Amino acid sequence: MISTTQKRNGIYAAMLGLGLAMAGQGAMAQSANCEYVVSNEWGSGATATVEITNNGTTAVNGWDVSWTYDNNRVTNSWNAQVSGSNPYTATDLGWNGTIQPGQTVEFGMQIDANGGAIERPELSGDVCTGEGSSSSSSSSSSSSSSSSSSSSSSESSSSSSSDDGATGQQCDWYGTLYPLCDSQDSGWGWEDNQSCIGLTTCSDQPDPYGPVDGGSSSSSSSSSSESSSSSESSSSSESSSSSSSSSSTPDAGGVFRVDETGQITQNGDAFPVQCSAWFGLEGQHEPADAENNADGAPMELYVGNMWWVDSGRTIQQTMDEITAQGINTIRLPIAPQTLDPNDPQGIGDIREGGVLKNHESVRQENARQALEDFIVQADENGINVIIDIHSCSNYVGWRAGRLDATPPYADAERENYEFKREGYSCGPVDDPDVQVDLYNEELWLEDLREIAGLSEQLGVDNIMAIDIFNEPWDYTWAEWKRLSENAYQAIAEVNDDVLIMVEGIATSTSAGDEVPHGSEDSNPNWGENFFPFADAPLDIPKERLILSPHTYGPSVFVQRQFMDPAQPECEGLEDIEAAEAGCNIVIDPQRLEAGWDEHFGYLRDQGYAMIIGEFGGHSNWPADAPPRHREAWSHVEPGIDMQWQNTLVDYMIEKDIQGCYWSTNPESEDTGGLYEHAYDPVSNESGWGQWEGFEQEKWDMLRRLWGI
């Protein structure tokens, strides 16, 4: 994948003159300059760009640049095809191969120092003549901040460790230093108010990462005790400097747009969206008589862990850990009640009759305050946020599919399903036994304006996009098109700097209206279907629009395109009907890609920005699935969903599509999470939310997607 990144304020630049030659026979030599720019460095790594400026009078068509480091190495690149290894060669991607007179083209890279200092190499090759060289250097604020943080972090880490054995070392975790744990040998831990890593887990990282001597690196360490203090960290920018030094996490900040290639930009620089969902403020919709559901309240409105786990985990700890893995963006689902500080469903500690389940270190009086604190803390950690209106009500839940949803809802007749919520409605109903929590277009647009105003209200510039409504499966395209365009107008009235994220629809509505989706060989998930867009495009400026399909594999729903062609009797069957028929599941990339192309991929080819807002699954499904799936699909070889996930990632890399993994949290019944232990009532007898280290196979897949 050719990913992209943003430049931080301030640069180190070494000016190198380049002669650019036009591609093709008889081309005249061109006058050009090139800057090798170190845009950010953190001791063990850096990001850099090469900016090529055509100073001639005719266009340059095609370019390549070569360079060699003494010790450094390239770990990621964007806007060029980079090949080789000392020397490296970067060539254009076609779309950026032509440089008009006076125009500048740039490409970038992420660099591992590999035990040495950050280098500024000489550029060579057919297009690099070295003509007219010059140099300059200036200290960046981010580098200065990083150096300062590094000093305090190193002192903190070394002082909390003994002078002998493994405990006197740190762990270089993909460019960020953490202390090794004293009390555990594997996984991630929490000691002395900071994240730590077990020696075995650290040692499993690929070269050049792993255990290092505590004094051997000047890397800014996210293990600084100041940066990871639980409740205090959310109120101080100094306390959250840790993750901003991550090699894969650019600083948050500014004006978000989509460029002509469909890349998301931040302050004019391309931004690589490396995203996962962090759910909890939108609701889990537990049955009213659940043992842990005091007063019949839905089990929602928490951030971090569920309160009864009592693990001691804090939001800062998780932000430290996921940014070190590469996350720079969080999709944060909310419910309308989240925005109202006076809503009875968003007030108080559940142990005192309320519904908020935040860990005591981050507990707030209401859900709105929890939301605001989370956004501010993400901003302090260099994390951008996508705010998603996930449902019409925390009573009804996301399965409602529309703003004014009324019963019966999807899953109303689903076997062994406890969360039907048929006693609640978002629209008016003639049933005195149904509680109405009214929602409609007018209230929704007010909420969108409220969210759009949070940037100014909170003094943050990390709200990248607003995902206007989750999985609107109960709309025709004409209905959803009108609502989406109205949503854009409402947001634009308040905030001109954020992007609007629009999801697709489904194949039919609850009223029986069929929605075109292309071939019957492939059935789109809720939120995946953009097939009708071709004939009726959204009237939203392309520079402000992100298209966001959702797609899932068999661990969420076994669809017709997963059926084994060697079993013709299974053609067209889905889910439990297919399971009862003993159907085998086959992941066929060709068949899946044809469906993705038809549902949304064709729009990426047209230059639309695209983030798959949800994808994910259990790594060992059906063996690690909830009982109803584990039993029904016991005849299927475990790991089939991970095959599907990797097939999707291959497609995303090919199409240059970004995505938000569902989910960070390990509590999702359908997908598990990026943390162990996933929801598994067999091996996880104590319930949800153990957070026992990482699902490493998933992280490896994501780093492949991100080009890390």
XYZ file of C-alpha atoms in Angstrom:
708
model
C 0.000 0.000 0.000
C 1.190 3.479 -0.802
C 0.199 5.195 2.377
C 0.520 8.870 3.249
C 1.473 10.928 6.238
C 1.388 14.542 7.430
C 4.331 16.872 8.024
C 4.646 18.384 11.458
C 5.300 22.046 12.109
C 8.930 22.950 11.578
C 11.423 21.009 9.458
C 14.997 20.034 9.150
C 15.863 20.524 5.498
C 18.932 19.833 3.489
C 18.628 21.540 0.102
C 19.955 19.429 -2.712
C 19.892 20.618 -6.287
C 18.582 18.193 -8.804
C 18.586 18.138 -12.529
C 15.424 16.589 -13.839
C 15.400 14.910 -17.202
C 12.250 14.487 -19.213
C 11.352 10.908 -19.888
C 11.568 9.821 -23.510
C 14.075 10.125 -26.339
C 15.607 13.504 -27.044
C 14.132 15.173 -23.930
C 15.882 18.354 -22.857
C 17.438 18.503 -19.398
C 15.272 20.434 -17.010
C 16.154 22.837 -14.244
C 14.804 21.678 -10.912
C 15.439 21.713 -7.184
C 14.790 19.055 -4.615
C 14.574 19.313 -0.825
C 15.198 16.330 1.420
C 13.060 17.262 4.414
C 13.160 15.540 7.801
C 9.705 16.493 8.969
C 9.804 14.770 12.345
C 12.305 12.703 14.307
C 12.095 10.832 17.613
C 15.566 9.341 18.185
C 14.920 5.852 16.857
C 13.148 7.015 13.711
C 11.888 9.856 11.565
C 9.612 10.833 8.699
C 11.024 12.613 5.661
C 9.890 13.909 2.292
C 11.606 14.666 -0.984
C 10.124 17.705 -2.702
C 10.854 18.018 -6.419
C 10.222 21.443 -7.958
C 10.295 21.981 -11.710
C 12.087 25.291 -12.322
C 12.127 24.832 -16.083
C 9.780 25.998 -18.795
C 8.483 22.608 -19.963
C 6.786 19.761 -18.177
C 8.699 16.812 -16.752
C 7.135 13.481 -17.603
C 8.334 10.696 -15.335
C 10.955 10.783 -12.587
C 13.029 8.581 -10.309
C 15.286 9.382 -7.357
C 17.928 7.216 -5.657
C 19.761 7.526 -2.348
C 21.778 5.497 0.161
C 21.922 5.612 3.961
C 24.844 4.557 6.129
C 22.634 3.017 8.832
C 19.049 4.191 8.360
C 16.430 2.161 6.521
C 13.019 2.872 4.983
C 10.090 1.119 6.716
C 7.182 2.798 4.894
C 6.654 5.100 1.930
C 3.940 7.110 0.220
C 3.332 8.845 -3.110
C 6.105 6.840 -4.801
C 7.084 3.264 -5.556
C 10.149 2.663 -3.393
C 12.294 -0.364 -4.146
C 15.713 -1.687 -3.194
C 17.579 -1.467 0.075
C 20.570 0.845 0.307
C 20.515 2.061 -2.351
C 16.816 2.886 -2.529
C 15.048 4.058 -5.664
C 11.748 5.937 -5.748
C 9.731 6.192 -8.971
C 6.528 8.070 -9.710
C 3.114 6.423 -9.587
C 1.882 7.716 -12.918
C -0.636 10.153 -11.536
C 2.209 12.239 -10.041
C 4.759 11.619 -12.793
C 4.119 14.879 -14.641
C 5.572 18.016 -13.047
C 4.467 21.227 -14.703
C 6.746 24.313 -14.730
C 6.698 25.849 -11.266
C 4.975 22.801 -9.778
C 6.298 20.766 -6.836
C 5.754 17.033 -6.396
C 6.733 15.291 -3.205
C 6.986 11.771 -1.858
C 7.707 10.637 1.667
C 8.990 7.857 3.829
C 9.180 6.612 7.377
C 12.705 5.882 8.550
C 14.162 3.571 11.188
C 17.442 4.987 12.557
C 18.713 1.391 12.909
C 21.088 2.276 15.734
C 22.495 5.434 14.167
C 21.611 9.105 13.868
C 18.975 10.396 11.462
C 20.689 10.888 8.109
C 20.162 13.348 5.262
C 21.477 11.484 2.241
C 22.737 12.693 -1.102
C 20.245 12.086 -3.912
C 21.348 10.522 -7.189
C 20.038 8.731 -10.251
C 18.984 9.692 -13.741
C 16.956 12.676 -12.584
C 19.316 13.835 -9.856
C 22.275 15.808 -11.178
C 23.092 17.689 -7.969
C 22.983 21.010 -9.769
C 22.628 24.131 -7.628
C 22.701 22.519 -4.202
C 21.997 24.389 -0.980
C 21.030 23.488 2.564
C 19.170 24.832 5.550
C 18.250 23.674 9.047
C 15.710 24.776 11.590
C 14.541 23.220 14.847
C 10.943 22.087 14.891
C 8.663 22.503 17.835
C 7.662 18.859 17.661
C 11.281 17.748 17.695
C 12.056 19.983 20.600
C 9.063 18.679 22.451
C 10.076 15.151 21.626
C 13.603 15.695 22.888
C 12.315 17.178 26.110
C 9.889 14.320 26.539
C 12.659 11.871 25.797
C 14.785 13.182 28.591
C 12.083 12.937 31.213
C 10.881 9.599 29.908
C 14.306 8.013 30.026
C 14.853 9.245 33.536
C 11.465 7.935 34.619
C 11.991 4.561 33.016
C 15.490 4.024 34.299
C 14.662 5.182 37.789
C 11.786 2.741 38.088
C 13.923 -0.187 36.976
C 16.695 -2.078 38.702
C 20.241 -1.913 37.389
C 20.629 -5.561 36.594
C 18.903 -8.216 34.513
C 16.036 -7.705 32.076
C 14.334 -5.173 34.327
C 17.150 -2.708 33.592
C 16.074 -2.666 29.961
C 13.323 -1.102 27.914
C 11.331 -2.357 24.987
C 11.589 -0.638 21.604
C 8.022 -1.193 20.397
C 7.983 -0.110 16.773
C 9.958 3.050 17.506
C 8.543 3.901 20.938
C 10.227 2.946 24.235
C 8.352 1.280 27.092
C 9.707 -0.205 30.329
C 9.791 -3.972 30.678
C 7.326 -5.284 33.254
C 8.637 -6.489 36.605
C 5.560 -8.526 37.533
C 4.820 -10.385 34.278
C 6.790 -12.011 31.488
C 4.302 -11.698 28.621
C 1.659 -9.301 27.343
C 1.126 -5.664 28.259
C 0.914 -4.538 31.878
C 0.411 -1.456 33.988
C 3.056 -0.671 36.642
C 3.988 2.580 38.378
C 1.119 4.388 36.584
C 2.510 3.549 33.149
C 2.291 0.907 30.437
C 4.900 -1.846 30.416
C 5.633 -4.853 28.190
C 6.566 -8.390 29.224
C 10.035 -9.520 28.160
C 8.749 -12.458 26.080
C 6.263 -10.295 24.190
C 8.906 -7.651 23.582
C 11.431 -10.237 22.366
C 8.943 -11.555 19.806
C 9.068 -8.274 17.833
C 10.981 -8.277 14.529
C 14.417 -6.685 14.185
C 15.416 -3.963 14.904
C 12.777 -3.790 17.640
C 12.726 -5.596 20.956
C 14.601 -5.262 24.264
C 17.154 -2.462 24.411
C 19.414 -1.076 27.095
C 17.627 1.697 28.975
C 20.221 4.303 28.117
C 20.867 3.364 24.490
C 18.215 5.406 22.760
C 17.032 8.974 22.842
C 13.570 7.976 21.707
C 10.714 9.783 23.356
C 9.217 7.156 25.599
C 5.550 6.803 26.207
C 6.445 5.143 29.487
C 6.941 8.449 31.227
C 4.992 8.300 34.441
C 3.722 11.817 33.818
C 2.228 10.834 30.468
C 0.275 7.911 31.782
C -1.233 9.070 35.032
C -4.803 7.945 34.978
C -7.260 10.697 35.706
C -4.832 13.611 35.612
C -3.642 12.802 32.094
C -6.810 14.006 30.414
C -6.371 17.574 31.607
C -2.756 18.283 30.686
C -1.152 18.380 27.275
C 2.251 17.711 28.833
C 0.948 14.525 30.383
C 0.005 13.017 27.049
C 3.066 13.735 24.966
C 3.931 10.078 24.984
C 2.053 8.713 22.021
C 2.697 11.753 19.873
C 6.217 10.438 19.487
C 5.078 7.194 17.930
C 6.659 6.552 14.590
C 3.290 5.906 12.982
C 1.202 8.566 14.681
C 1.265 12.068 13.213
C 0.168 15.024 15.303
C -3.495 15.911 15.248
C -4.437 19.290 13.915
C -6.395 21.390 11.577
C -8.350 21.545 8.378
C -9.382 18.238 6.799
C -9.965 17.848 3.080
C -9.870 15.258 0.303
C -7.396 15.868 -2.537
C -7.921 15.153 -6.229
C -6.658 11.566 -5.808
C -9.079 10.760 -3.005
C -6.484 11.002 -0.246
C -7.462 12.605 3.041
C -5.360 15.627 3.927
C -4.764 17.476 7.171
C -3.581 21.053 6.834
C -2.754 20.345 3.210
C -0.639 17.250 3.877
C -1.792 13.711 3.158
C -2.881 11.852 6.293
C -2.782 8.039 6.566
C -5.938 6.949 8.398
C -4.844 4.076 10.662
C -8.037 3.550 12.584
C -9.944 1.339 14.977
C -13.296 1.716 16.713
C -13.534 2.396 20.445
C -17.102 1.669 21.337
C -18.963 2.142 24.586
C -20.745 5.475 24.453
C -23.431 4.259 22.062
C -24.954 1.360 23.968
C -24.981 -2.433 24.155
C -28.718 -2.894 24.617
C -28.766 -5.642 27.212
C -32.072 -7.167 28.324
C -33.784 -5.367 31.195
C -33.478 -8.288 33.597
C -29.739 -8.889 33.067
C -27.853 -9.527 36.307
C -25.424 -6.637 35.727
C -28.094 -4.273 34.432
C -29.243 -2.239 37.405
C -32.739 -0.764 37.181
C -33.263 -2.224 33.724
C -30.984 0.318 32.053
C -29.243 -0.566 28.810
C -25.619 -1.517 29.361
C -23.889 1.422 27.709
C -22.301 4.817 28.178
C -18.854 3.858 29.325
C -15.370 4.441 27.975
C -12.522 2.075 28.747
C -13.459 -1.068 30.641
C -16.744 -2.115 32.038
C -16.723 -1.134 35.675
C -17.209 -4.582 37.188
C -13.997 -5.949 35.724
C -11.977 -3.753 38.128
C -8.793 -4.235 36.098
C -7.323 -0.825 36.851
C -7.047 -0.014 33.145
C -7.229 3.652 32.161
C -7.963 5.403 28.896
C -4.398 6.740 28.805
C -3.000 3.243 29.115
C -4.974 2.056 26.108
C -4.072 5.154 24.093
C -0.394 4.541 24.876
C -0.652 0.954 23.717
C -2.633 1.382 20.511
C -0.684 4.410 19.256
C 2.504 2.423 19.757
C 0.966 -0.177 17.427
C 0.240 2.468 14.775
C -3.293 3.722 15.493
C -3.675 7.450 14.748
C -7.464 7.671 14.394
C -10.379 6.426 16.505
C -13.952 5.967 15.332
C -16.079 6.734 18.380
C -19.733 5.599 18.258
C -22.266 7.562 20.319
C -26.026 7.615 20.838
C -28.164 10.759 20.801
C -28.380 10.527 24.607
C -24.606 10.883 24.795
C -24.877 14.502 23.685
C -27.428 15.486 26.335
C -25.866 16.017 29.788
C -29.354 15.947 31.307
C -30.608 12.755 29.710
C -31.459 10.209 32.423
C -29.756 7.468 30.403
C -26.430 9.316 30.524
C -26.183 10.320 34.178
C -24.558 8.798 37.213
C -22.648 5.820 38.514
C -24.532 2.538 37.994
C -23.671 1.553 41.564
C -25.720 4.532 42.691
C -28.665 3.988 40.346
C -27.245 5.521 37.149
C -26.000 3.858 33.978
C -22.449 5.159 33.525
C -19.909 2.366 33.795
C -16.615 4.214 33.392
C -13.579 3.036 35.277
C -13.236 5.034 38.486
C -10.160 6.853 37.131
C -12.225 8.427 34.349
C -15.710 8.430 35.812
C -17.790 11.509 35.014
C -21.181 12.835 36.061
C -22.686 12.298 32.634
C -21.995 10.781 29.233
C -21.546 14.157 27.528
C -18.643 14.961 29.831
C -17.146 11.526 29.213
C -17.338 12.204 25.459
C -15.712 15.620 25.749
C -12.924 14.344 27.984
C -12.220 11.499 25.567
C -11.927 13.868 22.579
C -9.585 16.196 24.491
C -7.438 13.315 25.683
C -7.242 11.924 22.149
C -6.162 15.360 20.922
C -3.411 15.491 23.557
C -2.219 12.075 22.348
C -2.079 13.062 18.674
C -5.133 10.965 17.798
C -7.784 12.123 15.351
C -11.422 11.225 16.018
C -14.359 10.218 13.822
C -17.629 10.719 15.735
C -20.317 8.254 14.669
C -24.026 8.586 15.466
C -24.451 4.871 15.915
C -28.147 4.553 16.615
C -31.373 6.463 16.954
C -31.514 5.620 20.666
C -29.510 3.750 23.236
C -32.728 1.909 24.006
C -33.264 0.686 20.455
C -29.747 0.162 19.187
C -28.050 0.119 15.852
C -30.155 -2.671 14.384
C -33.013 -0.201 13.958
C -31.589 1.004 10.636
C -33.324 4.391 10.441
C -33.747 7.621 12.407
C -37.412 7.123 13.302
C -37.312 3.361 13.674
C -40.291 1.534 15.151
C -40.722 -2.142 16.088
C -40.457 -4.842 14.870
C -36.713 -4.528 14.501
C -34.199 -6.721 12.756
C -33.492 -9.841 14.812
C -36.999 -9.744 16.310
C -37.412 -13.426 15.425
C -33.764 -14.419 15.806
C -33.242 -17.620 17.777
C -31.276 -17.462 21.028
C -30.994 -13.693 20.786
C -31.632 -11.707 23.951
C -31.323 -8.135 22.751
C -34.517 -7.604 20.783
C -35.521 -4.340 22.508
C -39.051 -4.554 21.082
C -40.345 -2.492 23.986
C -38.668 0.697 22.770
C -39.150 2.938 19.748
C -37.534 5.957 18.068
C -40.755 6.915 16.319
C -44.388 7.272 17.436
C -46.281 3.994 17.904
C -49.839 3.126 18.927
C -48.803 0.755 21.684
C -48.946 1.902 25.332
C -46.463 -0.812 26.316
C -43.735 0.591 24.053
C -41.515 3.342 25.438
C -40.913 6.074 22.840
C -37.604 7.900 22.787
C -38.471 10.200 19.894
C -35.931 10.784 17.161
C -36.397 12.245 13.695
C -34.613 14.198 10.984
C -34.932 17.534 12.788
C -33.428 16.204 16.027
C -30.736 14.382 14.082
C -29.659 17.504 12.208
C -29.512 19.377 15.513
C -27.204 16.658 16.866
C -24.970 16.903 13.787
C -24.648 20.658 14.303
C -23.849 20.018 17.962
C -21.063 17.583 17.050
C -19.711 19.940 14.396
C -19.399 22.638 17.047
C -17.315 20.527 19.429
C -14.019 21.505 17.783
C -14.468 25.150 18.680
C -16.132 24.433 22.013
C -13.345 22.171 23.253
C -10.474 24.016 21.587
C -9.363 20.900 19.689
C -8.552 20.332 16.055
C -8.588 16.524 15.944
C -12.244 15.929 14.947
C -11.544 14.671 11.434
C -15.001 13.546 10.334
C -18.609 13.005 11.377
C -20.079 9.617 10.433
C -23.643 10.822 10.085
C -25.554 7.571 10.823
C -24.487 3.981 11.255
C -25.662 1.303 8.802
C -28.838 2.912 7.391
C -30.092 -0.387 6.027
C -33.798 0.570 6.188
C -33.694 3.284 3.497
C -33.935 3.388 -0.263
C -31.083 5.199 -1.972
C -33.285 8.184 -2.840
C -34.247 8.569 0.839
C -30.700 8.172 2.106
C -29.293 10.510 -0.558
C -31.626 13.303 0.543
C -30.824 12.794 4.227
C -27.066 12.709 3.567
C -27.150 15.936 1.573
C -29.161 17.636 4.313
C -26.641 16.375 6.858
C -23.784 17.932 4.912
C -25.552 21.288 4.818
C -26.169 21.182 8.580
C -22.524 20.371 9.340
C -21.193 22.956 6.882
C -23.255 25.650 8.612
C -21.180 25.145 11.757
C -17.773 23.751 10.789
C -16.015 24.040 7.456
C -12.962 22.052 8.559
C -14.386 18.568 9.158
C -15.263 15.868 6.640
C -18.633 14.154 6.273
C -18.623 10.362 6.270
C -21.525 8.645 4.517
C -22.215 4.923 4.694
C -23.955 2.771 2.136
C -27.318 1.052 2.518
C -28.576 -2.539 2.214
C -30.551 -4.545 -0.351
C -34.100 -3.973 0.894
C -36.139 -2.078 3.467
C -38.423 -3.319 6.197
C -41.320 -2.001 4.100
C -40.397 -4.487 1.378
C -38.718 -2.068 -1.053
C -35.949 -3.766 -3.022
C -32.720 -1.792 -3.410
C -30.461 -2.499 -6.435
C -27.091 -3.976 -5.488
C -25.796 -5.639 -8.634
C -25.217 -9.358 -9.057
C -27.211 -11.775 -6.914
C -24.005 -13.773 -6.457
C -22.879 -11.374 -3.769
C -24.936 -9.908 -0.961
C -23.698 -6.646 0.598
C -23.628 -6.118 4.334
C -25.637 -3.380 5.976
C -23.860 -0.159 5.078
C -21.964 -1.696 2.143
C -24.244 -0.970 -0.807
C -23.204 2.041 -2.916
C -24.365 0.418 -6.161
C -27.161 3.025 -6.727
C -24.637 5.867 -6.343
C -23.627 5.371 -9.988
C -26.971 6.666 -11.238
C -27.634 9.149 -8.432
C -24.411 10.574 -6.966
C -24.455 12.482 -3.707
C -24.605 16.245 -4.147
C -21.796 16.796 -1.640
C -18.444 18.377 -2.562
C -15.940 15.635 -3.249
C -13.311 17.447 -1.190
C -15.506 17.126 1.920
C -16.859 13.600 1.384
C -15.686 10.205 2.647
C -17.600 7.148 1.449
C -17.648 4.530 4.197
C -18.903 1.031 3.383
C -19.070 -1.633 6.096
C -18.242 -5.228 5.308
C -17.842 -8.363 7.393
C -16.966 -12.011 6.989
C -18.578 -15.220 8.280
C -18.016 -14.495 12.001
C -20.696 -11.775 11.744
C -23.015 -13.294 9.134
C -22.483 -16.241 6.796
C -23.587 -14.979 3.391
C -24.287 -16.673 0.086
C -20.926 -15.716 -1.407
C -19.176 -17.893 1.191
C -20.855 -21.132 0.084
C -18.659 -23.934 -1.243
C -19.323 -24.364 -5.007
C -18.641 -28.090 -4.557
C -21.987 -28.199 -2.710
C -24.530 -26.993 -5.277
C -27.304 -27.714 -2.790
C -25.937 -24.813 -0.689
C -26.164 -22.181 -3.414
C -28.106 -19.158 -2.167
C -28.259 -20.358 1.437
C -27.138 -18.101 4.293
C -26.488 -18.109 8.050
C -28.235 -20.713 10.201
C -30.056 -22.292 7.233
C -26.685 -22.973 5.601
C -25.252 -24.286 8.874
C -28.126 -26.732 9.357
C -27.583 -27.985 5.805
C -23.935 -28.775 6.662
C -22.590 -26.275 4.116
C -18.877 -25.666 3.954
C -17.427 -22.157 3.748
C -14.910 -21.176 1.075
C -13.163 -17.805 0.833
C -12.898 -17.127 -2.904
C -10.975 -13.858 -3.526
C -12.187 -13.546 -7.114
C -15.841 -13.828 -6.143
C -15.483 -11.516 -3.138
C -13.586 -8.863 -5.072
C -16.219 -8.827 -7.795
C -18.834 -8.031 -5.156
C -16.722 -5.348 -3.493
C -16.021 -3.746 -6.875
C -19.732 -3.594 -7.632
C -20.791 -2.368 -4.212
C -18.168 0.327 -3.586
C -14.747 -0.270 -5.179
C -15.728 1.353 -8.464
C -16.137 4.670 -6.641
C -12.606 4.508 -5.258
C -11.480 4.107 -8.878
C -13.268 7.401 -9.573
C -11.169 9.193 -6.961
C -13.582 9.269 -4.030
C -12.067 9.121 -0.557
C -12.964 5.808 1.048
C -12.654 4.447 4.571
C -14.218 1.065 5.325
C -15.852 2.188 8.550
C -16.164 -1.311 9.983
C -14.458 -4.612 9.236
C -13.119 -7.315 11.525
C -13.857 -10.701 13.000
C -12.755 -13.454 15.335
C -9.279 -14.727 14.531
C -10.138 -18.399 15.063
C -13.829 -18.512 14.150
C -15.883 -20.608 14.742
C -13.767 -22.078 17.571
C -13.707 -18.717 19.411
C -17.277 -17.713 18.516
C -20.276 -17.398 20.842
C -22.024 -20.733 21.488
C -24.728 -20.406 18.803
C -22.104 -20.019 16.038
C -19.559 -22.412 17.533
C -22.083 -25.216 17.643
C -23.805 -24.486 14.317
C -20.543 -24.223 12.369
C -18.460 -26.823 14.214
C -17.895 -28.638 10.905
C -15.948 -25.654 9.493
C -12.171 -25.468 9.891
C -11.279 -22.755 12.459
C -9.607 -19.609 11.131
C -11.835 -19.147 8.080
C -12.798 -15.607 9.079
C -9.145 -14.590 9.290
C -8.811 -15.802 5.700
C -11.648 -13.466 4.801
C -10.055 -10.544 6.678
C -6.730 -10.975 4.902
C -8.506 -11.215 1.542
C -10.225 -7.907 2.261
C -6.943 -6.294 3.317
C -5.352 -7.471 0.056
C -8.183 -5.739 -1.792
C -7.829 -2.567 0.290
C -4.106 -2.425 -0.445
C -4.748 -2.872 -4.164
C -7.404 -0.119 -4.197
C -5.643 2.179 -1.689
C -8.660 2.069 0.624
C -8.281 2.850 4.309
C -10.309 1.421 7.164
C -11.377 1.393 10.826
C -11.075 -2.012 12.463
C -13.964 -3.173 14.637
C -12.913 -3.019 17.314
C -10.272 -1.905 19.774
C -12.326 -3.226 22.686
C -12.380 -6.995 23.232
C -16.078 -7.095 24.137
C -17.665 -7.461 20.705
C -19.585 -10.712 20.496
C -19.377 -10.832 16.681
C -15.732 -9.885 16.197
C -13.790 -9.913 19.448
C -11.288 -7.080 19.427
C -7.687 -6.027 19.008
C -7.214 -7.007 22.613
C -7.624 -10.406 24.193
C -9.674 -11.843 25.779
C -12.505 -11.750 23.229
C -16.059 -12.504 24.249
C -15.914 -16.208 24.785
C -18.112 -17.626 27.571
C -16.277 -20.957 27.404
C -12.690 -19.934 28.090
C -13.570 -16.535 29.582
C -15.761 -17.587 32.483
C -15.427 -14.242 34.280
C -17.145 -12.399 31.438
C -16.144 -9.598 29.121
C -13.386 -7.070 29.321
C -10.281 -8.948 30.487
C -8.002 -7.084 28.033
C -5.219 -9.693 28.267
C -2.692 -8.354 25.770
C -3.042 -8.090 22.001
C -4.534 -10.286 19.300
C -1.211 -10.247 17.498
C -2.450 -11.849 14.263
C -4.880 -8.964 13.818
C -2.237 -6.325 14.494
C 0.152 -7.963 12.026
C -2.578 -7.785 9.399
C -3.237 -4.106 10.112
C 0.441 -3.194 9.930
C 0.515 -4.901 6.544
C -2.439 -2.731 5.491
C -0.640 0.388 6.715
C 2.657 -0.538 5.094
C 4.498 -0.732 8.427
